[in-house]
Amino acid sequence: MSSVLEVERVSKAYPSLTALFEVSLSIEAGEIFALLGPNGAGKTTLIGAICGLVRKSSGRIRLLGVDLDVDPVTPRRDVGLVPQEVNFDPFFTVRESLALQLGYFGRPRDDARVDELLAALSLSAKADTPTRALSGGMKRRLLIAKALVHRPKLVFLDEPTAGVDVELRRDLWAYVRRLRGEGTTVVLTTHYLEEAEELADRGGIIDKGRLLLVEEKSALLKRLGERRLHVTFQHPAPSLPPGVSGGALSEDGRTFTFVERAGTASCAGVLGALYAAGLPVADVAMTPTRLEDVLLRVLKGGSGAP
């Protein structure tokens, strides 16, 4: 794959703080990339620098192969942004807002594209409604439609489902997958980590303006994630079989817990050893690896990154 975005040692300094510190990142064509981190980490500042809303202090950004210091306008016509803040001209209808958005990006009128997005984001019934009359969830849907109407090659979804219902979240997940299938590159920031876990191919974690790591999601979960096994016995187990180590048998012998990490035995292997030893297993519970746990571990300094 080729890179649609290359960020090289980008910094943004304000008089009282440094919002970004020498961030370097490459986004590949056709991938879904999750940019994760706590509030104030620098996610929106980085997106703003790429989209022209924030003036970087130093560094270099190449967008679709073009250095933005050389040409800050042309490549940005192929970028879409769903911002965190809801902002509309309240006197236009939903359909008019989308038609105007096409013009802002130098695109000709495209009624078919407008209708397609209205249908995809369940806005068709509100097409002729003034935006000021929309509910909060419908306004969020319109924000997403505006970011996509000009068929951008790269889309930034900055907290796109903040404060919206489960239905919209699921609809958006389906549409993001469709976008990737059509070749669109998506950068997602979200505090709903199940969203990133569901959608992303790769993830990056940023904190206090520094990009801590970038890694494929599956590799990240395998390297830093934990799976927990909890076994309940029908009656007290006298001891654990010799092949089981690293777990904890309760004092009364009724329960056993084991944590699978990189470099340890697998939960499946440990459970198999318990059954093979004839222990009286009554119940088994498994807690899978979650991206949320990985994020917290990295933010606490356990990333294993250089």
GROMACS .gro file of C-alpha atoms in nm:
model
  306
    1MET     CA    1   0.000   0.000   0.000
    2SER     CA    2   0.107   0.361  -0.059
    3SER     CA    3   0.090   0.635   0.202
    4VAL     CA    4  -0.186   0.893   0.174
    5LEU     CA    5  -0.052   1.087   0.472
    6GLU     CA    6   0.299   1.133   0.604
    7VAL     CA    7   0.356   1.337   0.920
    8GLU     CA    8   0.722   1.403   0.999
    9ARG     CA    9   0.832   1.544   1.336
   10VAL     CA   10   0.535   1.780   1.363
   11SER     CA   11   0.518   2.000   1.671
   12LYS     CA   12   0.268   2.260   1.788
   13ALA     CA   13   0.369   2.494   2.069
   14TYR     CA   14   0.151   2.750   2.244
   15PRO     CA   15   0.285   3.004   2.493
   16SER     CA   16   0.178   2.792   2.788
   17LEU     CA   17   0.212   2.436   2.655
   18THR     CA   18   0.333   2.211   2.377
   19ALA     CA   19   0.030   2.036   2.226
   20LEU     CA   20   0.233   1.821   1.986
   21PHE     CA   21   0.595   1.716   2.019
   22GLU     CA   22   0.771   1.584   1.707
   23VAL     CA   23   0.491   1.351   1.600
   24SER     CA   24   0.572   1.123   1.307
   25LEU     CA   25   0.308   0.904   1.148
   26SER     CA   26   0.229   0.739   0.816
   27ILE     CA   27  -0.124   0.639   0.711
   28GLU     CA   28  -0.162   0.385   0.433
   29ALA     CA   29  -0.420   0.398   0.155
   30GLY     CA   30  -0.740   0.208   0.226
   31GLU     CA   31  -0.682   0.142   0.596
   32ILE     CA   32  -0.883   0.235   0.904
   33PHE     CA   33  -0.649   0.391   1.157
   34ALA     CA   34  -0.755   0.457   1.517
   35LEU     CA   35  -0.583   0.746   1.693
   36LEU     CA   36  -0.637   0.691   2.064
   37GLY     CA   37  -0.556   0.882   2.379
   38PRO     CA   38  -0.710   1.069   2.673
   39ASN     CA   39  -0.868   1.413   2.655
   40GLY     CA   40  -0.606   1.677   2.582
   41ALA     CA   41  -0.360   1.423   2.439
   42GLY     CA   42  -0.320   1.609   2.108
   43LYS     CA   43  -0.550   1.410   1.877
   44THR     CA   44  -0.763   1.703   1.761
   45THR     CA   45  -0.460   1.931   1.736
   46LEU     CA   46  -0.288   1.684   1.504
   47ILE     CA   47  -0.599   1.649   1.288
   48GLY     CA   48  -0.634   2.027   1.281
   49ALA     CA   49  -0.276   2.066   1.159
   50ILE     CA   50  -0.342   1.819   0.876
   51CYS     CA   51  -0.676   1.976   0.778
   52GLY     CA   52  -0.558   2.337   0.794
   53LEU     CA   53  -0.736   2.438   1.114
   54VAL     CA   54  -0.417   2.459   1.323
   55ARG     CA   55  -0.086   2.610   1.216
   56LYS     CA   56   0.195   2.374   1.310
   57SER     CA   57   0.508   2.515   1.472
   58SER     CA   58   0.750   2.284   1.293
   59GLY     CA   59   0.772   1.963   1.095
   60ARG     CA   60   0.642   1.848   0.760
   61ILE     CA   61   0.310   1.708   0.639
   62ARG     CA   62   0.267   1.537   0.302
   63LEU     CA   63  -0.094   1.475   0.203
   64LEU     CA   64  -0.166   1.256  -0.100
   65GLY     CA   65   0.198   1.299  -0.199
   66VAL     CA   66   0.191   1.682  -0.176
   67ASP     CA   67   0.387   1.884   0.077
   68LEU     CA   68   0.134   2.113   0.247
   69ASP     CA   69   0.397   2.384   0.289
   70VAL     CA   70   0.421   2.395  -0.092
   71ASP     CA   71   0.050   2.356  -0.176
   72PRO     CA   72  -0.185   2.381   0.122
   73VAL     CA   73  -0.506   2.384  -0.083
   74THR     CA   74  -0.519   2.122  -0.361
   75PRO     CA   75  -0.469   1.801  -0.158
   76ARG     CA   76  -0.711   1.917   0.112
   77ARG     CA   77  -0.994   1.910  -0.144
   78ASP     CA   78  -0.976   1.532  -0.111
   79VAL     CA   79  -1.005   1.532   0.269
   80GLY     CA   80  -1.320   1.508   0.478
   81LEU     CA   81  -1.351   1.596   0.846
   82VAL     CA   82  -1.622   1.517   1.097
   83PRO     CA   83  -1.540   1.759   1.381
   84GLN     CA   84  -1.635   1.715   1.744
   85GLU     CA   85  -1.836   2.036   1.749
   86VAL     CA   86  -2.176   2.056   1.581
   87ASN     CA   87  -2.179   2.358   1.347
   88PHE     CA   88  -2.432   2.446   1.077
   89ASP     CA   89  -2.596   2.737   0.908
   90PRO     CA   90  -2.939   2.696   1.071
   91PHE     CA   91  -3.137   2.840   0.778
   92PHE     CA   92  -3.049   2.577   0.516
   93THR     CA   93  -3.224   2.244   0.485
   94VAL     CA   94  -3.035   1.918   0.513
   95ARG     CA   95  -3.031   1.873   0.136
   96GLU     CA   96  -2.918   2.233   0.077
   97SER     CA   97  -2.635   2.193   0.329
   98LEU     CA   98  -2.499   1.892   0.144
   99ALA     CA   99  -2.530   2.064  -0.195
  100LEU     CA  100  -2.340   2.367  -0.064
  101GLN     CA  101  -2.072   2.143   0.085
  102LEU     CA  102  -2.001   2.001  -0.260
  103GLY     CA  103  -1.940   2.354  -0.387
  104TYR     CA  104  -1.700   2.431  -0.103
  105PHE     CA  105  -1.475   2.153  -0.231
  106GLY     CA  106  -1.503   2.256  -0.594
  107ARG     CA  107  -1.730   1.967  -0.689
  108PRO     CA  108  -2.022   2.005  -0.934
  109ARG     CA  109  -2.380   1.950  -0.830
  110ASP     CA  110  -2.444   1.581  -0.766
  111ASP     CA  111  -2.801   1.507  -0.660
  112ALA     CA  112  -2.742   1.132  -0.680
  113ARG     CA  113  -2.455   1.154  -0.431
  114VAL     CA  114  -2.664   1.366  -0.195
  115ASP     CA  115  -2.951   1.116  -0.212
  116GLU     CA  116  -2.709   0.829  -0.154
  117LEU     CA  117  -2.578   0.981   0.168
  118LEU     CA  118  -2.923   1.082   0.287
  119ALA     CA  119  -3.029   0.720   0.254
  120ALA     CA  120  -2.707   0.574   0.399
  121LEU     CA  121  -2.732   0.787   0.713
  122SER     CA  122  -3.112   0.764   0.751
  123LEU     CA  123  -3.164   1.132   0.671
  124SER     CA  124  -3.399   1.099   0.374
  125ALA     CA  125  -3.707   1.182   0.580
  126LYS     CA  126  -3.533   1.499   0.704
  127ALA     CA  127  -3.398   1.610   0.363
  128ASP     CA  128  -3.613   1.924   0.348
  129THR     CA  129  -3.597   2.005   0.720
  130PRO     CA  130  -3.401   2.315   0.830
  131THR     CA  131  -3.092   2.204   1.019
  132ARG     CA  132  -3.195   2.409   1.324
  133ALA     CA  133  -3.494   2.176   1.367
  134LEU     CA  134  -3.289   1.855   1.379
  135SER     CA  135  -3.232   1.655   1.695
  136GLY     CA  136  -2.880   1.615   1.827
  137GLY     CA  137  -2.845   1.270   1.674
  138MET     CA  138  -2.968   1.389   1.335
  139LYS     CA  139  -2.725   1.681   1.343
  140ARG     CA  140  -2.443   1.436   1.404
  141ARG     CA  141  -2.559   1.229   1.105
  142LEU     CA  142  -2.557   1.543   0.891
  143LEU     CA  143  -2.203   1.627   1.003
  144ILE     CA  144  -2.091   1.286   0.883
  145ALA     CA  145  -2.274   1.327   0.552
  146LYS     CA  146  -2.112   1.668   0.496
  147ALA     CA  147  -1.767   1.519   0.550
  148LEU     CA  148  -1.832   1.247   0.291
  149VAL     CA  149  -2.042   1.414   0.023
  150HIS     CA  150  -1.746   1.521  -0.195
  151ARG     CA  151  -1.607   1.163  -0.203
  152PRO     CA  152  -1.284   1.233  -0.014
  153LYS     CA  153  -0.990   0.999  -0.035
  154LEU     CA  154  -0.906   1.053   0.332
  155VAL     CA  155  -1.166   1.105   0.607
  156PHE     CA  156  -1.107   1.211   0.967
  157LEU     CA  157  -1.379   1.102   1.209
  158ASP     CA  158  -1.308   1.298   1.528
  159GLU     CA  159  -1.536   1.148   1.795
  160PRO     CA  160  -1.809   1.090   1.533
  161THR     CA  161  -2.049   0.905   1.764
  162ALA     CA  162  -2.006   1.114   2.079
  163GLY     CA  163  -2.340   1.139   2.255
  164VAL     CA  164  -2.540   0.953   1.991
  165ASP     CA  165  -2.761   0.646   2.007
  166VAL     CA  166  -2.653   0.288   1.953
  167GLU     CA  167  -2.839   0.271   1.620
  168LEU     CA  168  -2.634   0.551   1.468
  169ARG     CA  169  -2.314   0.401   1.601
  170ARG     CA  170  -2.390   0.068   1.433
  171ASP     CA  171  -2.499   0.242   1.112
  172LEU     CA  172  -2.173   0.437   1.105
  173TRP     CA  173  -1.966   0.124   1.164
  174ALA     CA  174  -2.129  -0.039   0.864
  175TYR     CA  175  -2.074   0.269   0.649
  176VAL     CA  176  -1.710   0.301   0.751
  177ARG     CA  177  -1.651  -0.057   0.639
  178ARG     CA  178  -1.821   0.028   0.311
  179LEU     CA  179  -1.595   0.331   0.268
  180ARG     CA  180  -1.286   0.116   0.316
  181GLY     CA  181  -1.421  -0.129   0.061
  182GLU     CA  182  -1.444   0.160  -0.184
  183GLY     CA  183  -1.082   0.257  -0.117
  184THR     CA  184  -1.135   0.548   0.123
  185THR     CA  185  -0.882   0.587   0.403
  186VAL     CA  186  -1.030   0.655   0.747
  187VAL     CA  187  -0.868   0.802   1.058
  188LEU     CA  188  -1.084   0.758   1.365
  189THR     CA  189  -1.060   0.909   1.711
  190THR     CA  190  -1.302   0.783   1.970
  191HIS     CA  191  -1.350   0.729   2.341
  192TYR     CA  192  -1.573   0.431   2.264
  193LEU     CA  193  -1.286   0.187   2.244
  194GLU     CA  194  -1.509  -0.098   2.129
  195GLU     CA  195  -1.557   0.117   1.819
  196ALA     CA  196  -1.184   0.122   1.748
  197GLU     CA  197  -1.154  -0.245   1.836
  198GLU     CA  198  -1.434  -0.330   1.593
  199LEU     CA  199  -1.314  -0.119   1.300
  200ALA     CA  200  -0.943  -0.039   1.305
  201ASP     CA  201  -0.666  -0.213   1.115
  202ARG     CA  202  -0.395  -0.025   1.304
  203GLY     CA  203  -0.386   0.198   1.607
  204GLY     CA  204  -0.170   0.472   1.747
  205ILE     CA  205  -0.167   0.594   2.107
  206ILE     CA  206  -0.090   0.956   2.181
  207ASP     CA  207  -0.054   1.122   2.521
  208LYS     CA  208   0.063   1.469   2.623
  209GLY     CA  209   0.144   1.551   2.263
  210ARG     CA  210   0.372   1.252   2.208
  211LEU     CA  211   0.292   0.953   1.988
  212LEU     CA  212   0.378   0.658   2.210
  213LEU     CA  213   0.337   0.375   1.962
  214VAL     CA  214   0.182   0.270   1.631
  215GLU     CA  215   0.101  -0.094   1.568
  216GLU     CA  216  -0.139  -0.329   1.395
  217LYS     CA  217  -0.440  -0.384   1.619
  218SER     CA  218  -0.409  -0.762   1.632
  219ALA     CA  219  -0.037  -0.744   1.713
  220LEU     CA  220  -0.097  -0.479   1.978
  221LEU     CA  221  -0.365  -0.684   2.150
  222LYS     CA  222  -0.144  -0.994   2.140
  223ARG     CA  223   0.167  -0.814   2.269
  224LEU     CA  224   0.012  -0.604   2.545
  225GLY     CA  225  -0.326  -0.761   2.608
  226GLU     CA  226  -0.430  -0.998   2.882
  227ARG     CA  227  -0.686  -1.279   2.888
  228ARG     CA  228  -0.820  -1.392   3.224
  229LEU     CA  229  -0.936  -1.743   3.305
  230HIS     CA  230  -1.152  -1.807   3.611
  231VAL     CA  231  -1.235  -2.168   3.699
  232THR     CA  232  -1.476  -2.284   3.970
  233PHE     CA  233  -1.449  -2.641   4.101
  234GLN     CA  234  -1.735  -2.864   4.216
  235HIS     CA  235  -1.545  -2.936   4.536
  236PRO     CA  236  -1.208  -2.817   4.667
  237ALA     CA  237  -0.911  -2.905   4.449
  238PRO     CA  238  -0.622  -3.032   4.663
  239SER     CA  239  -0.353  -2.892   4.433
  240LEU     CA  240  -0.277  -2.795   4.075
  241PRO     CA  241  -0.127  -3.040   3.826
  242PRO     CA  242   0.249  -3.009   3.760
  243GLY     CA  243   0.193  -2.866   3.410
  244VAL     CA  244   0.007  -2.561   3.543
  245SER     CA  245   0.211  -2.269   3.670
  246GLY     CA  246   0.154  -1.898   3.705
  247GLY     CA  247  -0.207  -1.924   3.820
  248ALA     CA  248  -0.357  -1.882   4.165
  249LEU     CA  249  -0.562  -2.140   4.354
  250SER     CA  250  -0.783  -1.990   4.623
  251GLU     CA  251  -0.720  -2.081   4.987
  252ASP     CA  252  -1.032  -2.297   5.000
  253GLY     CA  253  -0.939  -2.469   4.672
  254ARG     CA  254  -1.270  -2.374   4.514
  255THR     CA  255  -1.149  -2.135   4.244
  256PHE     CA  256  -0.850  -2.093   4.018
  257THR     CA  257  -0.748  -1.783   3.821
  258PHE     CA  258  -0.491  -1.746   3.547
  259VAL     CA  259  -0.380  -1.444   3.341
  260GLU     CA  260  -0.250  -1.504   2.989
  261ARG     CA  261   0.008  -1.254   2.865
  262ALA     CA  262   0.269  -1.252   2.593
  263GLY     CA  263   0.528  -1.516   2.681
  264THR     CA  264   0.301  -1.718   2.913
  265ALA     CA  265   0.102  -2.035   2.856
  266SER     CA  266  -0.237  -1.993   2.690
  267CYS     CA  267  -0.565  -2.002   2.880
  268ALA     CA  268  -0.675  -2.288   2.654
  269GLY     CA  269  -0.362  -2.488   2.737
  270VAL     CA  270  -0.402  -2.432   3.112
  271LEU     CA  271  -0.768  -2.528   3.102
  272GLY     CA  272  -0.682  -2.842   2.905
  273ALA     CA  273  -0.428  -2.936   3.171
  274LEU     CA  274  -0.691  -2.899   3.445
  275TYR     CA  275  -0.930  -3.128   3.260
  276ALA     CA  276  -0.652  -3.377   3.180
  277ALA     CA  277  -0.564  -3.397   3.550
  278GLY     CA  278  -0.923  -3.487   3.632
  279LEU     CA  279  -0.993  -3.183   3.847
  280PRO     CA  280  -1.365  -3.131   3.919
  281VAL     CA  281  -1.429  -2.831   3.695
  282ALA     CA  282  -1.782  -2.693   3.745
  283ASP     CA  283  -1.770  -2.357   3.565
  284VAL     CA  284  -1.534  -2.166   3.337
  285ALA     CA  285  -1.532  -1.793   3.264
  286MET     CA  286  -1.299  -1.622   3.019
  287THR     CA  287  -1.239  -1.248   2.993
  288PRO     CA  288  -1.096  -1.161   2.650
  289THR     CA  289  -0.829  -0.903   2.574
  290ARG     CA  290  -0.975  -0.554   2.535
  291LEU     CA  291  -0.826  -0.252   2.365
  292GLU     CA  292  -0.926  -0.045   2.666
  293ASP     CA  293  -0.695  -0.248   2.889
  294VAL     CA  294  -0.408  -0.208   2.642
  295LEU     CA  295  -0.461   0.169   2.625
  296LEU     CA  296  -0.455   0.202   3.002
  297ARG     CA  297  -0.143  -0.011   3.026
  298VAL     CA  298   0.039   0.201   2.767
  299LEU     CA  299  -0.065   0.527   2.934
  300LYS     CA  300   0.071   0.395   3.262
  301GLY     CA  301   0.406   0.327   3.098
  302GLY     CA  302   0.380  -0.040   3.009
  303SER     CA  303   0.394  -0.011   2.631
  304GLY     CA  304   0.719  -0.189   2.577
  305ALA     CA  305   0.790   0.073   2.311
  306PRO     CA  306   1.130   0.235   2.287
   0.00000   0.00000   0.00000
